[in-house]
Amino acid sequence: MSRNLESVLDAVLDGVVMLDADGKIEFLNSEACRILDSSLQTARGLPIGNVIGVEHSVSELSRIVLASGRPAIQREQPIERKLLPDLVVDVEAAPMMDGLTATGVVLMLRDCTIQNNQRELAHHREELSSFGRIAAGIAHEVKNPLGGIRGAAEILLSRASDDKSKRAADLIVREVDRIALLVEDFMVFTKGDELRLAPLNIHRVLDDVLALAMLDPIGRQIEVHREFDPSIPEFIGDADRLIQVFLNLTRNALQAMEDQDGTLVISTRMTLDHRLSSKDGRHLPTLMVKLIDNGPGIDAATLEKLATPFFTTRIGGTGLGLAVSRHWVAKHEGTLRIESEPGTGTTVFVALPISAPR
Ligand SMILES: Nc1ncnc2c1ncn2[C@@H]1O[C@H](COP(=O)(O)OP(=O)(O)O)[C@@H](O)[C@H]1O
Ligand SMILES: [Mg+2]
C-alpha cells in the first residue's frame, strides 16, 4: 500500500484491518493496532485468529464474509487484551471482490467501550432514582411509628421487675435505634435530590472530612497521609454532599482497619486518562481523589455485591454508605470505583469532572 493511503487510513477514527483471501493480515491502521494491542510489523502475515483468537467472533465473521462474499455486521463484540483493559467493539466486515470471488476482507472496528460505560452509568442513575422513590415511601412509613415504639419500650424498661423483661425491653430500644439509623441513611434520598452548587475547594472538603472522621475513636490508631495537589482549581459542586461522600468512604476505610495500625492515604490529582463528559458531551478536566487503605481488602465475590444498596458485612452496618456515595458522585457527573486486593487493602477512586466557576 502506498505511504499516502496508509496515512489516510491512520487518520481514520475506526480501526481498519485488511485481510487477504486466506484471512491473513495485510494491514492494520493505527486505531486497529491500538484496539488489538498489536503492531503492523508483528501482525502482518499472521492469520487474524492468531491475533484475536481463532474462536473469536471476529475471526468467524471474517471466514464467513470470505466464503460468502457478502458484508456482515456484529455489534458489541468483546476484545480481551492481555495487558490493557478489555474493550467492546462494533465490527463491520466487507469483502474485497474480484468478480465473483472474495480476495480479501476489510474489517472496520469501532471502539464503543466508552459509550457502553456511559450507558451503564445512565442505567445506574436510573436505578438509583427509582430506588430513591421507593426509599422515600418506605422511610416515611417506617419512621413514624418508631418514636412510639421506643417510648413504649422505655416505659416497659423502667417498670420491668425481672432481668428477663429488662433485657427484652432493652433489646427493643436498641433495635429501634438501629432501625432509626437505617431510616436516617435512607432519608438521604428523600430530602430533595438537588445539588446546591457553589464554587468549592476539594482540599477544604477533605480536611473537613478528616477532622470529622478523627472525632470517631476508631480513627485513633490510624495514620492519615494527605497527598494533595495544590494546583487543583476550585470547581462547582455541592460541598455538603461531597463531605458526606468522602466521610462515608473515610469511615469505611477506618472501620476496615479498626483492629490494626492502619494507614489511610488520601490523594488528589488532575487526571487525563479518566476524562469525563459533561451533559452536552464535552470532555472536562477531571479531578481524581483516591482513598487508599491497607485494611483486609475485599474479595472478588464481595466486591461485586458492593453496588447493591443494603449490602453490608459489618455488624450494625446499614449497607447504604456506598449507595449514597455513588448517588451523589453520579449527581456530580462523576464516577466511583473500588479496587481491592484481599490482604493488601482497598482503593476507592472518585473521579469528578471540573467545570470552572462562571
Ligand atoms: N475500605 C474498605 N475496606 C474493606 N471493605 C469495605 C471498605 N469499604 C466498604 N467495604 C465493604 O463494603 C460494605 C458496604 O459499605 P457501606 O455501603 O458503606 O455500608 P456499611 O458501612 O454500612 O457496611 C461494608 O460492609 C464492607 O464490607
Ligand atoms: Mg459505610
mmCIF file of N, CA and C in Angstrom, residues 256-322:
data_model
loop_
_atom_site.group_PDB
_atom_site.id
_atom_site.type_symbol
_atom_site.label_atom_id
_atom_site.label_comp_id
_atom_site.label_asym_id
_atom_site.label_seq_id
_atom_site.Cartn_x
_atom_site.Cartn_y
_atom_site.Cartn_z
ATOM 1 N N ALA A 256 -12.549 -0.586 58.295
ATOM 2 C CA ALA A 256 -11.855 -1.768 57.767
ATOM 3 C C ALA A 256 -10.532 -1.993 58.503
ATOM 4 N N MET A 257 -9.922 -0.891 58.967
ATOM 5 C CA MET A 257 -8.589 -1.013 59.593
ATOM 6 C C MET A 257 -8.676 -0.975 61.115
ATOM 7 N N GLU A 258 -9.918 -1.141 61.614
ATOM 8 C CA GLU A 258 -10.158 -0.927 63.041
ATOM 9 C C GLU A 258 -9.217 -1.706 63.949
ATOM 10 N N ASP A 259 -8.967 -2.963 63.598
ATOM 11 C CA ASP A 259 -8.212 -3.809 64.525
ATOM 12 C C ASP A 259 -6.721 -3.782 64.269
ATOM 13 N N GLN A 260 -6.243 -2.789 63.548
ATOM 14 C CA GLN A 260 -4.817 -2.812 63.218
ATOM 15 C C GLN A 260 -4.283 -1.386 63.182
ATOM 16 N N ASP A 261 -2.953 -1.266 63.103
ATOM 17 C CA ASP A 261 -2.357 0.054 62.915
ATOM 18 C C ASP A 261 -2.369 0.338 61.427
ATOM 19 N N GLY A 262 -3.406 0.934 60.960
ATOM 20 C CA GLY A 262 -3.534 1.108 59.519
ATOM 21 C C GLY A 262 -3.038 2.470 59.062
ATOM 22 N N THR A 263 -2.929 2.585 57.740
ATOM 23 C CA THR A 263 -2.587 3.874 57.139
ATOM 24 C C THR A 263 -3.634 4.192 56.083
ATOM 25 N N LEU A 264 -4.135 5.416 56.136
ATOM 26 C CA LEU A 264 -5.064 5.869 55.104
ATOM 27 C C LEU A 264 -4.371 6.978 54.323
ATOM 28 N N VAL A 265 -4.281 6.780 53.000
ATOM 29 C CA VAL A 265 -3.712 7.835 52.155
ATOM 30 C C VAL A 265 -4.852 8.451 51.367
ATOM 31 N N ILE A 266 -4.962 9.774 51.451
ATOM 32 C CA ILE A 266 -5.942 10.464 50.608
ATOM 33 C C ILE A 266 -5.166 11.335 49.636
ATOM 34 N N SER A 267 -5.335 11.050 48.342
ATOM 35 C CA SER A 267 -4.574 11.834 47.377
ATOM 36 C C SER A 267 -5.512 12.490 46.376
ATOM 37 N N THR A 268 -5.057 13.604 45.846
ATOM 38 C CA THR A 268 -5.827 14.299 44.810
ATOM 39 C C THR A 268 -4.893 14.607 43.658
ATOM 40 N N ARG A 269 -5.412 14.506 42.445
ATOM 41 C CA ARG A 269 -4.636 14.959 41.286
ATOM 42 C C ARG A 269 -5.580 15.167 40.106
ATOM 43 N N MET A 270 -5.118 15.939 39.150
ATOM 44 C CA MET A 270 -5.873 16.070 37.919
ATOM 45 C C MET A 270 -5.492 14.870 37.058
ATOM 46 N N THR A 271 -6.451 14.355 36.295
ATOM 47 C CA THR A 271 -6.134 13.171 35.510
ATOM 48 C C THR A 271 -6.556 13.352 34.065
ATOM 49 N N LEU A 272 -5.756 12.793 33.165
ATOM 50 C CA LEU A 272 -6.097 12.874 31.753
ATOM 51 C C LEU A 272 -6.687 11.570 31.260
ATOM 52 N N ASP A 273 -6.273 10.457 31.918
ATOM 53 C CA ASP A 273 -6.681 9.161 31.384
ATOM 54 C C ASP A 273 -8.082 8.776 31.834
ATOM 55 N N HIS A 274 -8.750 9.642 32.547
ATOM 56 C CA HIS A 274 -10.074 9.286 33.033
ATOM 57 C C HIS A 274 -11.069 10.384 32.754
ATOM 58 N N ARG A 275 -10.985 10.960 31.544
ATOM 59 C CA ARG A 275 -11.795 12.137 31.255
ATOM 60 C C ARG A 275 -13.282 11.814 31.309
ATOM 61 N N LEU A 276 -14.042 12.696 31.894
ATOM 62 C CA LEU A 276 -15.488 12.519 31.955
ATOM 63 C C LEU A 276 -16.130 13.532 31.027
ATOM 64 N N SER A 277 -17.340 13.218 30.570
ATOM 65 C CA SER A 277 -18.020 14.170 29.693
ATOM 66 C C SER A 277 -19.120 14.872 30.463
ATOM 67 N N SER A 278 -19.363 16.081 30.056
ATOM 68 C CA SER A 278 -20.462 16.836 30.657
ATOM 69 C C SER A 278 -21.753 16.431 29.947
ATOM 70 N N LYS A 279 -22.871 17.019 30.363
ATOM 71 C CA LYS A 279 -24.167 16.646 29.774
ATOM 72 C C LYS A 279 -24.178 16.873 28.274
ATOM 73 N N ASP A 280 -23.494 17.942 27.816
ATOM 74 C CA ASP A 280 -23.504 18.216 26.377
ATOM 75 C C ASP A 280 -22.399 17.445 25.643
ATOM 76 N N GLY A 281 -21.791 16.461 26.314
ATOM 77 C CA GLY A 281 -20.845 15.577 25.638
ATOM 78 C C GLY A 281 -19.420 16.107 25.580
ATOM 79 N N ARG A 282 -19.172 17.308 26.087
ATOM 80 C CA ARG A 282 -17.804 17.834 26.072
ATOM 81 C C ARG A 282 -16.943 17.101 27.097
ATOM 82 N N HIS A 283 -15.681 16.904 26.767
ATOM 83 C CA HIS A 283 -14.775 16.324 27.761
ATOM 84 C C HIS A 283 -14.364 17.400 28.741
ATOM 85 N N LEU A 284 -14.383 17.068 30.002
ATOM 86 C CA LEU A 284 -13.992 18.045 31.011
ATOM 87 C C LEU A 284 -12.745 17.561 31.726
ATOM 88 N N PRO A 285 -11.915 18.507 32.163
ATOM 89 C CA PRO A 285 -10.797 18.089 33.002
ATOM 90 C C PRO A 285 -11.348 17.391 34.236
ATOM 91 N N THR A 286 -10.655 16.392 34.699
ATOM 92 C CA THR A 286 -11.218 15.556 35.759
ATOM 93 C C THR A 286 -10.275 15.488 36.961
ATOM 94 N N LEU A 287 -10.905 15.615 38.114
ATOM 95 C CA LEU A 287 -10.177 15.519 39.368
ATOM 96 C C LEU A 287 -10.321 14.092 39.896
ATOM 97 N N MET A 288 -9.208 13.506 40.303
ATOM 98 C CA MET A 288 -9.268 12.154 40.855
ATOM 99 C C MET A 288 -8.885 12.200 42.335
ATOM 100 N N VAL A 289 -9.811 11.755 43.171
ATOM 101 C CA VAL A 289 -9.499 11.627 44.593
ATOM 102 C C VAL A 289 -9.367 10.128 44.869
ATOM 103 N N LYS A 290 -8.270 9.744 45.509
ATOM 104 C CA LYS A 290 -8.061 8.331 45.839
ATOM 105 C C LYS A 290 -7.996 8.172 47.343
ATOM 106 N N LEU A 291 -8.704 7.180 47.858
ATOM 107 C CA LEU A 291 -8.570 6.826 49.265
ATOM 108 C C LEU A 291 -7.977 5.424 49.323
ATOM 109 N N ILE A 292 -6.779 5.338 49.819
ATOM 110 C CA ILE A 292 -6.078 4.052 49.822
ATOM 111 C C ILE A 292 -5.912 3.589 51.264
ATOM 112 N N ASP A 293 -6.474 2.420 51.581
ATOM 113 C CA ASP A 293 -6.266 1.901 52.939
ATOM 114 C C ASP A 293 -5.506 0.586 52.860
ATOM 115 N N ASN A 294 -4.877 0.211 53.952
ATOM 116 C CA ASN A 294 -4.212 -1.092 53.961
ATOM 117 C C ASN A 294 -4.921 -2.045 54.922
ATOM 118 N N GLY A 295 -6.246 -1.975 54.849
ATOM 119 C CA GLY A 295 -7.087 -2.880 55.631
ATOM 120 C C GLY A 295 -7.092 -4.274 55.022
ATOM 121 N N PRO A 296 -8.048 -5.105 55.418
ATOM 122 C CA PRO A 296 -8.058 -6.503 54.980
ATOM 123 C C PRO A 296 -8.413 -6.669 53.499
ATOM 124 N N GLY A 297 -8.937 -5.618 52.846
ATOM 125 C CA GLY A 297 -9.316 -5.754 51.446
ATOM 126 C C GLY A 297 -10.663 -6.450 51.295
ATOM 127 N N ILE A 298 -11.089 -6.609 50.055
ATOM 128 C CA ILE A 298 -12.415 -7.158 49.766
ATOM 129 C C ILE A 298 -12.246 -8.238 48.704
ATOM 130 N N ASP A 299 -12.791 -9.435 48.937
ATOM 131 C CA ASP A 299 -12.620 -10.472 47.909
ATOM 132 C C ASP A 299 -13.556 -10.207 46.727
ATOM 133 N N ALA A 300 -13.260 -10.884 45.607
ATOM 134 C CA ALA A 300 -13.945 -10.565 44.352
ATOM 135 C C ALA A 300 -15.463 -10.735 44.467
ATOM 136 N N ALA A 301 -15.909 -11.785 45.157
ATOM 137 C CA ALA A 301 -17.354 -12.048 45.255
ATOM 138 C C ALA A 301 -18.038 -10.923 46.031
ATOM 139 N N THR A 302 -17.394 -10.451 47.097
ATOM 140 C CA THR A 302 -17.974 -9.362 47.883
ATOM 141 C C THR A 302 -17.954 -8.060 47.079
ATOM 142 N N LEU A 303 -16.857 -7.851 46.361
ATOM 143 C CA LEU A 303 -16.711 -6.625 45.574
ATOM 144 C C LEU A 303 -17.900 -6.432 44.631
ATOM 145 N N GLU A 304 -18.352 -7.549 44.041
ATOM 146 C CA GLU A 304 -19.480 -7.459 43.115
ATOM 147 C C GLU A 304 -20.754 -7.011 43.806
ATOM 148 N N LYS A 305 -20.885 -7.383 45.066
ATOM 149 C CA LYS A 305 -22.137 -7.081 45.764
ATOM 150 C C LYS A 305 -22.167 -5.652 46.285
ATOM 151 N N LEU A 306 -21.036 -4.968 46.237
ATOM 152 C CA LEU A 306 -20.986 -3.642 46.849
ATOM 153 C C LEU A 306 -21.863 -2.625 46.133
ATOM 154 N N ALA A 307 -22.248 -2.937 44.882
ATOM 155 C CA ALA A 307 -23.100 -1.992 44.160
ATOM 156 C C ALA A 307 -24.533 -2.053 44.680
ATOM 157 N N THR A 308 -24.837 -3.072 45.469
ATOM 158 C CA THR A 308 -26.218 -3.268 45.908
ATOM 159 C C THR A 308 -26.481 -2.511 47.210
ATOM 160 N N PRO A 309 -27.504 -1.638 47.210
ATOM 161 C CA PRO A 309 -27.845 -0.986 48.466
ATOM 162 C C PRO A 309 -28.176 -2.036 49.532
ATOM 163 N N PHE A 310 -27.880 -1.750 50.762
ATOM 164 C CA PHE A 310 -28.144 -2.613 51.925
ATOM 165 C C PHE A 310 -27.165 -3.762 52.071
ATOM 166 N N PHE A 311 -26.222 -3.902 51.124
ATOM 167 C CA PHE A 311 -25.239 -4.958 51.328
ATOM 168 C C PHE A 311 -24.219 -4.494 52.360
ATOM 169 N N THR A 312 -24.057 -5.246 53.416
ATOM 170 C CA THR A 312 -23.065 -4.892 54.431
ATOM 171 C C THR A 312 -22.447 -6.155 54.992
ATOM 172 N N THR A 313 -21.190 -6.039 55.433
ATOM 173 C CA THR A 313 -20.571 -7.157 56.141
ATOM 174 C C THR A 313 -20.304 -6.761 57.583
ATOM 175 N N ARG A 314 -20.712 -5.533 57.928
ATOM 176 C CA ARG A 314 -20.421 -5.038 59.270
ATOM 177 C C ARG A 314 -21.621 -5.242 60.181
ATOM 178 N N ILE A 315 -21.363 -5.685 61.392
ATOM 179 C CA ILE A 315 -22.426 -5.754 62.389
ATOM 180 C C ILE A 315 -22.804 -4.312 62.704
ATOM 181 N N GLY A 316 -24.088 -4.007 62.605
ATOM 182 C CA GLY A 316 -24.502 -2.626 62.829
ATOM 183 C C GLY A 316 -24.372 -1.759 61.593
ATOM 184 N N GLY A 317 -23.911 -2.343 60.465
ATOM 185 C CA GLY A 317 -23.821 -1.563 59.227
ATOM 186 C C GLY A 317 -25.190 -1.462 58.559
ATOM 187 N N THR A 318 -25.367 -0.440 57.733
ATOM 188 C CA THR A 318 -26.639 -0.307 57.010
ATOM 189 C C THR A 318 -26.475 -0.718 55.541
ATOM 190 N N GLY A 319 -25.234 -0.731 55.072
ATOM 191 C CA GLY A 319 -25.016 -1.043 53.658
ATOM 192 C C GLY A 319 -25.507 0.048 52.738
ATOM 193 N N LEU A 320 -25.662 1.253 53.298
ATOM 194 C CA LEU A 320 -26.131 2.363 52.458
ATOM 195 C C LEU A 320 -25.026 3.369 52.143
ATOM 196 N N GLY A 321 -23.923 3.284 52.890
ATOM 197 C CA GLY A 321 -22.866 4.288 52.711
ATOM 198 C C GLY A 321 -22.393 4.400 51.266
ATOM 199 N N LEU A 322 -22.108 3.255 50.648
ATOM 200 C CA LEU A 322 -21.590 3.291 49.281
ATOM 201 C C LEU A 322 -22.681 3.681 48.293
#
